[in-house]
């Protein structure tokens, strides 16, 4: 079977806190030439779609602050756990 067109869709839901979320998605497709590897093109499209979603989400996530606070609280929890475990040694 000869593949002439490939497509990829990537979507992600981001929690903004206060019962709000952000759904972002990207779909890309490409026409293949005779010598092109379909799997390689699919991987390339996937990484491009993922980067596009990430770039679109960054300004909204920075404005919301929820994700940043969530990461900081998780980091503090891990740091505290490491300190407690090192005291036991």
Short mmCIF file of C-alpha atoms in Angstrom, two decimals:
data_model
loop_
_atom_site.label_atom_id
_atom_site.label_comp_id
_atom_site.label_asym_id
_atom_site.label_seq_id
_atom_site.Cartn_x
_atom_site.Cartn_y
_atom_site.Cartn_z
CA UNK A 1 0.00 0.00 0.00
CA UNK A 2 1.34 3.41 -0.94
CA UNK A 3 0.78 6.20 1.60
CA UNK A 4 0.34 9.60 -0.03
CA UNK A 5 -0.96 11.72 2.86
CA UNK A 6 -0.36 11.60 6.61
CA UNK A 7 -2.00 13.60 9.36
CA UNK A 8 -1.62 14.07 13.09
CA UNK A 9 -3.80 15.67 15.74
CA UNK A 10 -2.59 16.71 19.18
CA UNK A 11 -4.73 18.20 21.92
CA UNK A 12 -4.29 18.92 25.57
CA UNK A 13 -6.43 20.23 28.42
CA UNK A 14 -4.84 22.61 30.92
CA UNK A 15 -6.32 23.23 34.37
CA UNK A 16 -6.54 26.96 35.09
CA UNK A 17 -8.01 26.57 38.58
CA UNK A 18 -11.36 27.90 39.81
CA UNK A 19 -13.14 25.20 37.77
CA UNK A 20 -11.74 26.60 34.53
CA UNK A 21 -9.77 24.77 31.89
CA UNK A 22 -8.21 25.50 28.54
CA UNK A 23 -8.54 23.04 25.64
CA UNK A 24 -6.01 23.51 22.88
CA UNK A 25 -5.43 21.39 19.82
CA UNK A 26 -3.57 21.34 16.55
CA UNK A 27 -4.01 19.20 13.44
CA UNK A 28 -1.37 18.98 10.74
CA UNK A 29 -1.13 16.97 7.54
CA UNK A 30 1.40 16.51 4.79
CA UNK A 31 1.53 15.17 1.25
CA UNK A 32 4.30 12.60 0.85
CA UNK A 33 6.69 12.36 -2.03
CA UNK A 34 7.76 8.95 -3.36
CA UNK A 35 11.03 8.83 -1.41
CA UNK A 36 9.71 10.20 1.93
CA UNK A 37 9.36 7.99 5.01
CA UNK A 38 5.79 8.17 6.34
CA UNK A 39 6.80 7.31 9.93
CA UNK A 40 9.42 10.05 9.98
CA UNK A 41 6.95 12.61 8.67
CA UNK A 42 4.36 11.58 11.27
CA UNK A 43 6.92 12.01 14.06
CA UNK A 44 7.90 15.41 12.70
CA UNK A 45 4.26 16.53 12.49
CA UNK A 46 3.61 15.27 16.04
CA UNK A 47 6.48 17.30 17.48
CA UNK A 48 5.39 20.37 15.51
CA UNK A 49 1.78 20.07 16.72
CA UNK A 50 2.89 19.55 20.33
CA UNK A 51 5.16 22.60 20.18
CA UNK A 52 2.34 24.69 18.70
CA UNK A 53 -0.03 23.75 21.52
CA UNK A 54 2.66 24.47 24.12
CA UNK A 55 3.46 27.87 22.61
CA UNK A 56 -0.21 28.80 22.51
CA UNK A 57 -0.73 27.73 26.13
CA UNK A 58 2.23 29.51 27.73
CA UNK A 59 0.78 33.06 27.76
CA UNK A 60 -2.56 31.86 29.14
CA UNK A 61 -0.93 29.71 31.82
CA UNK A 62 1.36 32.54 32.88
CA UNK A 63 -1.62 34.87 33.17
CA UNK A 64 -3.60 32.37 35.21
CA UNK A 65 -0.80 31.59 37.66
CA UNK A 66 -2.55 28.37 38.75
CA UNK A 67 -0.11 25.99 37.08
CA UNK A 68 2.89 27.94 38.41
CA UNK A 69 1.52 27.80 41.97
CA UNK A 70 0.79 24.09 41.55
CA UNK A 71 4.35 23.32 40.41
CA UNK A 72 5.83 25.43 43.22
CA UNK A 73 3.73 23.67 45.87
CA UNK A 74 4.72 20.26 44.48
CA UNK A 75 8.38 21.28 44.51
CA UNK A 76 8.12 22.43 48.12
CA UNK A 77 6.52 19.11 49.04
CA UNK A 78 9.35 17.17 47.39
CA UNK A 79 11.99 19.39 49.03
CA UNK A 80 10.39 18.84 52.45
CA UNK A 81 10.26 15.08 51.88
CA UNK A 82 13.94 15.00 50.91
CA UNK A 83 14.90 17.00 54.00
CA UNK A 84 12.91 14.68 56.28
CA UNK A 85 14.45 11.57 54.73
CA UNK A 86 17.99 12.96 54.93
CA UNK A 87 17.53 13.71 58.65
CA UNK A 88 16.74 10.04 59.24
CA UNK A 89 20.10 9.03 57.76
#
